[in-house]
Amino acid sequence: MPIFIDRRLNPKDKSLGNRQRFLRRAREELKRSIRDKVRTGSIAELDREHAVPIPRKGTGEPTFGDDRESGRRHHILPGNRTFSSGDIIPKPGGGRGGGGYGSGSGTAASEDDFRFVLSREEVLDLFFEDLELPDLVKLNLKQVLSVKPRRAGFTSGGAPTNINVGRTMRNSHGRRIALRRPKQAELDAIAHQIAELEAQPASAPARERIAALREALDRLERRRKRIAYVDPVDIRFNRFDPQPLPNANAVMFCLMDVSGSMGEREKDLAKRFFVLLHLFLTRRYERIDIVFIRHTHLAKEVDEHTFFYRTESGGTVVSTALEEMHRIIEQRYPVSEWNIYAAQASDGDNFAGDSERCIELLDRKLMRLCQYFAYVEIIDERESHIFGATENGTSLWRAYNAIDGKWPNFQMRRIAAPADIYPVFRQLFARQPGLRKSA
Amino acid sequence: MVSEACTSELLFSGSDWNFAKLSRVYEEIEALGLEELGLDIYPVQMEVISSEQMLDAYSSLGMPLMYRHWSFGKRFLYDELLYRKGARGLAYEMVINSNPCIVYLMEENTMALQALVTAHAALGHNHFFKNNHLFRQWTDAGGILSYLDFAKSYIARCEERHGLTPVEAILDSAHALMEQGVFRYRRPPKLSSEQQREGLHERLEYEERSFNDLWRTLPPSPGKSKQDATDQILAERKKSLKLPEENLLYFLEKNSLVLEPWQREIIRIVRIIAQYFYPQRQTQVMNEGCATFVHYTLMNTLFDRCRISEGAMLEMLRNHTNVIFQPAYDDPCYSGINPYALGLDMMQDIRRISTAPTAEDRDWFPDIAGRGDWRDTLLDAWANHRDESFVRQYLSPALIRKWRLFMLADNADEPHYEVASIHNERGYAKIRSALAQRYDVGASRPDIQVIDVDLLGDRRLRLQHTVKNGLMLEGGSRDATLRHIRNLWGYEVSMVAVDAETGAMLGERSTKEV
């Protein structure tokens, strides 16, 4: 007699601990993958689920194994129909190893396909980890800043304060009609009849009539009791949906100098800054547009790929970008409907005398239109300790200093390494009570 | 056909199972197995599990108890992914070489499948585990579960005391050497009982206390020439370390200079588990063949005796054919020789040779041809062979023809294969021998041994890879594995490749370079 044991009710996640250990192990790989995503993927893409391929490197388990491309071996195979001994068969793939026929060669390839699906939150966690966020702030960024309840129809459950009386009574009325609940008037009429009959001198037919009427009255009353006036099934509640606030549109202008001096490192830093800005804005606004403007001595609106991946040579005239931005605002983004944000990334070089023109453009036109204008100067890591705190710097930096003093919604900072980005971003977008769009 | 003659009752009807039916079917199948095939089995413990639990069991090397490690998590995620995508089904059963023999049944199986699984695992595998000489000698079915329980809690305690990362590092390195962590010729000692393990801590602590490095650095006695002295030291050293040693894990566990006692114990755990699985790797064809032969024979007998319905029989046959499907080499599904198919065919062939031999069979198998006692022949084969010797002894020309086996000579230097032998008179012996060779786990595994170590000098550990037929090690994984050995040894490790025939040195690789 065998022993039978029903294990189905045992805890199922026996390998949970192993999975956690694996995730911990793969974390470096996942982070690298997210880093590559930031570098190569589009800005908006970061903010969603990702299937991340896990390379075997780092999670591989090496053992001593034979090199498939060395030595002499014999394969035994079933199903020969055509060969006789001494036949020569060319190797598949032009003479490389016996992989095609050999045993077990499939496993190596399939492990490469191993993909891991990360949730949006996990992606952001990994992204922010690279930026060295203090935990408190990470939470803030993730949350929708504030919500306002919005009416969204009716529901059959909810708090008593949300009962919608009109809708409830309409349901109750319909039900009363359908179930033919006796009306008070009917009862009153019968009671009245009984009273009248009783007032008259008693006779045999009258007594019978009274008894019949009483019985009818009794039946109606019982029926009324059974069919409630307002039944729990009638009750409807107002339904509210949380709605993010402020509920409006925003446009984000990304301005970048793409002349030869902006190398891969500079663009990577700029991109990280823009990604962060985009994440921040998508949390606050229902709809967000991104406009990419790049410039050398000419400025042009381009798509994201061109913006980040093409360099051009030529002089640097920053004001052209500001002019282009102004033109686009006039054309497409009326200030009454759009919140306008701008972020400018540059290494600070500018055509002699053009910085004056920039100041003028910003001061006269753009700063009035913008909710916020951030200027990020990307400097060499070696320069960071020199320029870190001083007012000295490139011509653009010195010129912008004037704007910085005058307009509270203008901010400027310097960035030298990925780890600088978040603190700078935080300074730029910290809640500043006095900050409002100047009319 | 037979159904009119049938008077006996069906064992079960319908596809739903319940414990009463399972028990009835088990009783019947067990009785039949003992009577018809003369099987001899451990008591059985049947456990009903869900598909998720089956995935869990998969990922921890099929054991019900296992210590925690990320690679099992990786296996789980990978298996789960394939299962979710529908790329792979789950096994219907899983069976553990323990006493009592534990058989997992999946709750999703129909009654017909449960009957099949009972015959396959609870009778077939069980008999094989209990009677095959490799399992009898090399594994301790009674002790394994309590040992795994000990291993699991020991490693968990290490994680608590020393942190996850250092424990993981040791396990990673030890896992990399699992293949080189078995004794092939020496029988492992019986697994210690719980009481003995109790004394473990004391032993480790005593070793720590009493260790004194001074004694090993005594100068050589005077009065001898320097050369003599070094030679003598060298010889003594090799003798004292019992070199050469092919069990790398054992060597490192005993002799590493940097490992702490708990680290040695973890290596020991991995080594013992590797040793426990070694017989399984050598008997895949036989083990699966035995179980398949048993379920096929018993199910057919039950059907002939009208104990199961035609519907149930058809369902079993469908699953049976799936399991023993063997595509030809040029089929897109081909992925090597299916051990279930080869094992079953060979065992049925033995039955045929015993009962209805041809002239050829009499030539090839004078001992068994026509003797009629196929049961005894099979019981004997199951008990006394491993895959390599089983194929070498019993693969018949008839079967080679049926399978149309052929042999390709594959020389890495040449752009083509050569058909060395096919299923004809001249080829039978060669094909049989080459196939047997392939199942020789010891021979098909890289031969790597510790040959020397200079404990008083730079403490470099020297390994030797004996290269057979010019088969070198794959470079990337070799370097990575050498790094793991270095982690365990603590000092430089170098490996020299030496040709097995000529003795010529083919190359040397040291952890200094990787």
Short mmCIF file of N, CA, C and O in Angstrom, two decimals, chain B residues 233-248 251-252 255 447-455 460-466 485 489 492-498 503 505 507-509:
data_model
loop_
_atom_site.label_atom_id
_atom_site.label_comp_id
_atom_site.label_asym_id
_atom_site.label_seq_id
_atom_site.Cartn_x
_atom_site.Cartn_y
_atom_site.Cartn_z
N ILE B 233 61.64 16.19 -1.46
CA ILE B 233 60.52 17.03 -1.01
C ILE B 233 59.37 16.92 -2.00
O ILE B 233 58.21 16.75 -1.63
N LEU B 234 59.73 16.97 -3.28
CA LEU B 234 58.72 16.91 -4.32
C LEU B 234 57.92 15.61 -4.23
O LEU B 234 56.69 15.60 -4.24
N ALA B 235 58.67 14.51 -4.09
CA ALA B 235 58.00 13.21 -4.03
C ALA B 235 57.13 13.11 -2.79
O ALA B 235 55.99 12.64 -2.85
N GLU B 236 57.67 13.58 -1.68
CA GLU B 236 56.89 13.51 -0.45
C GLU B 236 55.63 14.35 -0.52
O GLU B 236 54.58 13.96 -0.03
N ARG B 237 55.82 15.50 -1.15
CA ARG B 237 54.69 16.41 -1.26
C ARG B 237 53.57 15.76 -2.06
O ARG B 237 52.42 15.74 -1.65
N LYS B 238 53.96 15.17 -3.20
CA LYS B 238 52.94 14.53 -4.02
C LYS B 238 52.28 13.39 -3.27
O LYS B 238 51.09 13.17 -3.39
N LYS B 239 53.11 12.71 -2.50
CA LYS B 239 52.56 11.57 -1.77
C LYS B 239 51.61 12.05 -0.67
O LYS B 239 50.51 11.53 -0.51
N SER B 240 52.05 13.09 0.01
CA SER B 240 51.22 13.53 1.13
C SER B 240 49.92 14.15 0.63
O SER B 240 48.89 14.07 1.30
N LEU B 241 49.95 14.76 -0.54
CA LEU B 241 48.72 15.34 -1.07
C LEU B 241 47.94 14.34 -1.93
O LEU B 241 46.92 14.67 -2.50
N LYS B 242 48.47 13.12 -2.05
CA LYS B 242 47.84 12.07 -2.85
C LYS B 242 47.64 12.51 -4.29
O LYS B 242 46.55 12.37 -4.86
N LEU B 243 48.68 13.12 -4.87
CA LEU B 243 48.57 13.59 -6.26
C LEU B 243 49.02 12.49 -7.21
O LEU B 243 49.85 11.68 -6.82
N PRO B 244 48.57 12.44 -8.42
CA PRO B 244 47.54 13.34 -8.98
C PRO B 244 46.14 13.03 -8.45
O PRO B 244 45.87 11.90 -8.07
N GLU B 245 45.29 14.03 -8.47
CA GLU B 245 43.93 13.88 -7.94
C GLU B 245 42.96 14.40 -9.00
O GLU B 245 43.10 15.51 -9.50
N GLU B 246 41.98 13.56 -9.35
CA GLU B 246 41.04 14.01 -10.39
C GLU B 246 39.82 14.70 -9.80
O GLU B 246 39.11 15.39 -10.50
N ASN B 247 39.57 14.49 -8.52
CA ASN B 247 38.41 15.15 -7.91
C ASN B 247 38.83 16.53 -7.40
O ASN B 247 39.31 16.69 -6.28
N LEU B 248 38.67 17.54 -8.27
CA LEU B 248 39.18 18.86 -7.93
C LEU B 248 38.50 19.42 -6.69
O LEU B 248 39.13 20.04 -5.85
N PHE B 251 40.00 17.88 -3.66
CA PHE B 251 41.34 18.41 -3.41
C PHE B 251 41.28 19.79 -2.77
O PHE B 251 41.96 20.08 -1.79
N LEU B 252 40.45 20.65 -3.35
CA LEU B 252 40.35 22.02 -2.84
C LEU B 252 39.78 22.03 -1.42
O LEU B 252 40.24 22.76 -0.55
N ASN B 255 42.70 20.78 0.80
CA ASN B 255 44.04 21.38 0.81
C ASN B 255 44.11 22.88 0.60
O ASN B 255 45.18 23.46 0.69
N ASP B 447 39.38 15.39 -19.15
CA ASP B 447 40.16 14.75 -18.08
C ASP B 447 41.11 15.78 -17.48
O ASP B 447 42.12 16.13 -18.08
N ILE B 448 40.76 16.28 -16.31
CA ILE B 448 41.56 17.32 -15.68
C ILE B 448 41.96 16.88 -14.29
O ILE B 448 41.13 16.42 -13.51
N GLN B 449 43.25 16.96 -13.98
CA GLN B 449 43.72 16.50 -12.69
C GLN B 449 44.67 17.51 -12.06
O GLN B 449 45.35 18.25 -12.76
N VAL B 450 44.69 17.49 -10.75
CA VAL B 450 45.70 18.28 -10.05
C VAL B 450 46.99 17.48 -10.10
O VAL B 450 47.01 16.32 -9.69
N ILE B 451 48.09 18.08 -10.62
CA ILE B 451 49.32 17.29 -10.66
C ILE B 451 50.36 17.78 -9.66
O ILE B 451 51.15 16.99 -9.18
N ASP B 452 50.35 19.05 -9.35
CA ASP B 452 51.39 19.48 -8.41
C ASP B 452 51.01 20.82 -7.79
O ASP B 452 50.23 21.58 -8.35
N VAL B 453 51.59 21.04 -6.64
CA VAL B 453 51.42 22.34 -6.03
C VAL B 453 52.63 22.59 -5.15
O VAL B 453 53.12 21.69 -4.47
N ASP B 454 53.11 23.80 -5.22
CA ASP B 454 54.28 24.13 -4.42
C ASP B 454 53.81 24.91 -3.19
O ASP B 454 53.67 26.12 -3.21
N LEU B 455 53.59 24.16 -2.12
CA LEU B 455 53.02 24.80 -0.95
C LEU B 455 54.01 25.74 -0.27
O LEU B 455 53.62 26.69 0.38
N ARG B 460 51.56 27.93 -6.31
CA ARG B 460 50.81 27.82 -7.55
C ARG B 460 50.25 26.41 -7.68
O ARG B 460 50.97 25.42 -7.50
N LEU B 461 48.96 26.33 -8.02
CA LEU B 461 48.30 25.04 -8.20
C LEU B 461 48.43 24.66 -9.67
O LEU B 461 48.11 25.46 -10.55
N ARG B 462 48.95 23.45 -9.92
CA ARG B 462 49.13 23.07 -11.32
C ARG B 462 48.18 21.96 -11.69
O ARG B 462 48.11 20.92 -11.05
N LEU B 463 47.40 22.24 -12.75
CA LEU B 463 46.44 21.25 -13.26
C LEU B 463 46.95 20.73 -14.59
O LEU B 463 47.70 21.41 -15.29
N GLN B 464 46.50 19.54 -14.92
CA GLN B 464 46.83 19.02 -16.24
C GLN B 464 45.57 18.54 -16.94
O GLN B 464 44.78 17.80 -16.37
N HIS B 465 45.42 19.04 -18.16
CA HIS B 465 44.31 18.58 -18.99
C HIS B 465 44.87 17.59 -20.00
O HIS B 465 45.70 17.96 -20.83
N THR B 466 44.44 16.34 -19.91
CA THR B 466 44.92 15.34 -20.85
C THR B 466 44.03 15.36 -22.09
O THR B 466 42.83 15.06 -22.00
N ILE B 485 38.41 28.36 -9.86
CA ILE B 485 39.35 27.54 -9.09
C ILE B 485 40.29 28.43 -8.29
O ILE B 485 40.59 28.17 -7.13
N TRP B 489 41.20 28.30 -4.42
CA TRP B 489 42.58 27.98 -4.04
C TRP B 489 43.27 29.16 -3.39
O TRP B 489 44.07 29.02 -2.48
N GLU B 492 47.70 31.53 -7.48
CA GLU B 492 47.71 31.29 -8.92
C GLU B 492 47.37 29.84 -9.26
O GLU B 492 47.78 28.91 -8.54
N VAL B 493 46.65 29.67 -10.35
CA VAL B 493 46.32 28.34 -10.83
C VAL B 493 46.73 28.28 -12.29
O VAL B 493 46.44 29.20 -13.06
N SER B 494 47.40 27.22 -12.68
CA SER B 494 47.73 27.12 -14.10
C SER B 494 47.35 25.74 -14.61
O SER B 494 47.33 24.77 -13.85
N MET B 495 46.99 25.68 -15.85
CA MET B 495 46.58 24.41 -16.42
C MET B 495 47.36 24.16 -17.69
O MET B 495 47.40 25.00 -18.58
N VAL B 496 47.96 22.99 -17.75
CA VAL B 496 48.73 22.64 -18.92
C VAL B 496 47.95 21.60 -19.70
O VAL B 496 47.31 20.71 -19.13
N ALA B 497 47.92 21.76 -21.03
CA ALA B 497 47.24 20.78 -21.87
C ALA B 497 48.28 19.84 -22.45
O ALA B 497 49.25 20.29 -23.06
N VAL B 498 48.09 18.55 -22.23
CA VAL B 498 49.06 17.55 -22.69
C VAL B 498 48.35 16.53 -23.56
O VAL B 498 47.29 16.03 -23.19
N GLY B 503 52.11 12.81 -25.42
CA GLY B 503 52.66 13.45 -24.24
C GLY B 503 53.18 14.84 -24.51
O GLY B 503 53.77 15.47 -23.64
N MET B 505 53.29 18.81 -24.97
CA MET B 505 52.56 19.88 -24.33
C MET B 505 51.89 20.74 -25.38
O MET B 505 52.52 21.20 -26.32
N GLY B 507 49.85 23.48 -24.64
CA GLY B 507 49.61 24.86 -24.26
C GLY B 507 49.46 24.96 -22.76
O GLY B 507 49.23 23.96 -22.08
N GLU B 508 49.61 26.15 -22.25
CA GLU B 508 49.45 26.34 -20.82
C GLU B 508 48.69 27.64 -20.59
O GLU B 508 48.86 28.60 -21.32
N ARG B 509 47.85 27.61 -19.60
CA ARG B 509 47.05 28.79 -19.31
C ARG B 509 47.12 29.02 -17.81
O ARG B 509 46.94 28.09 -17.02
#
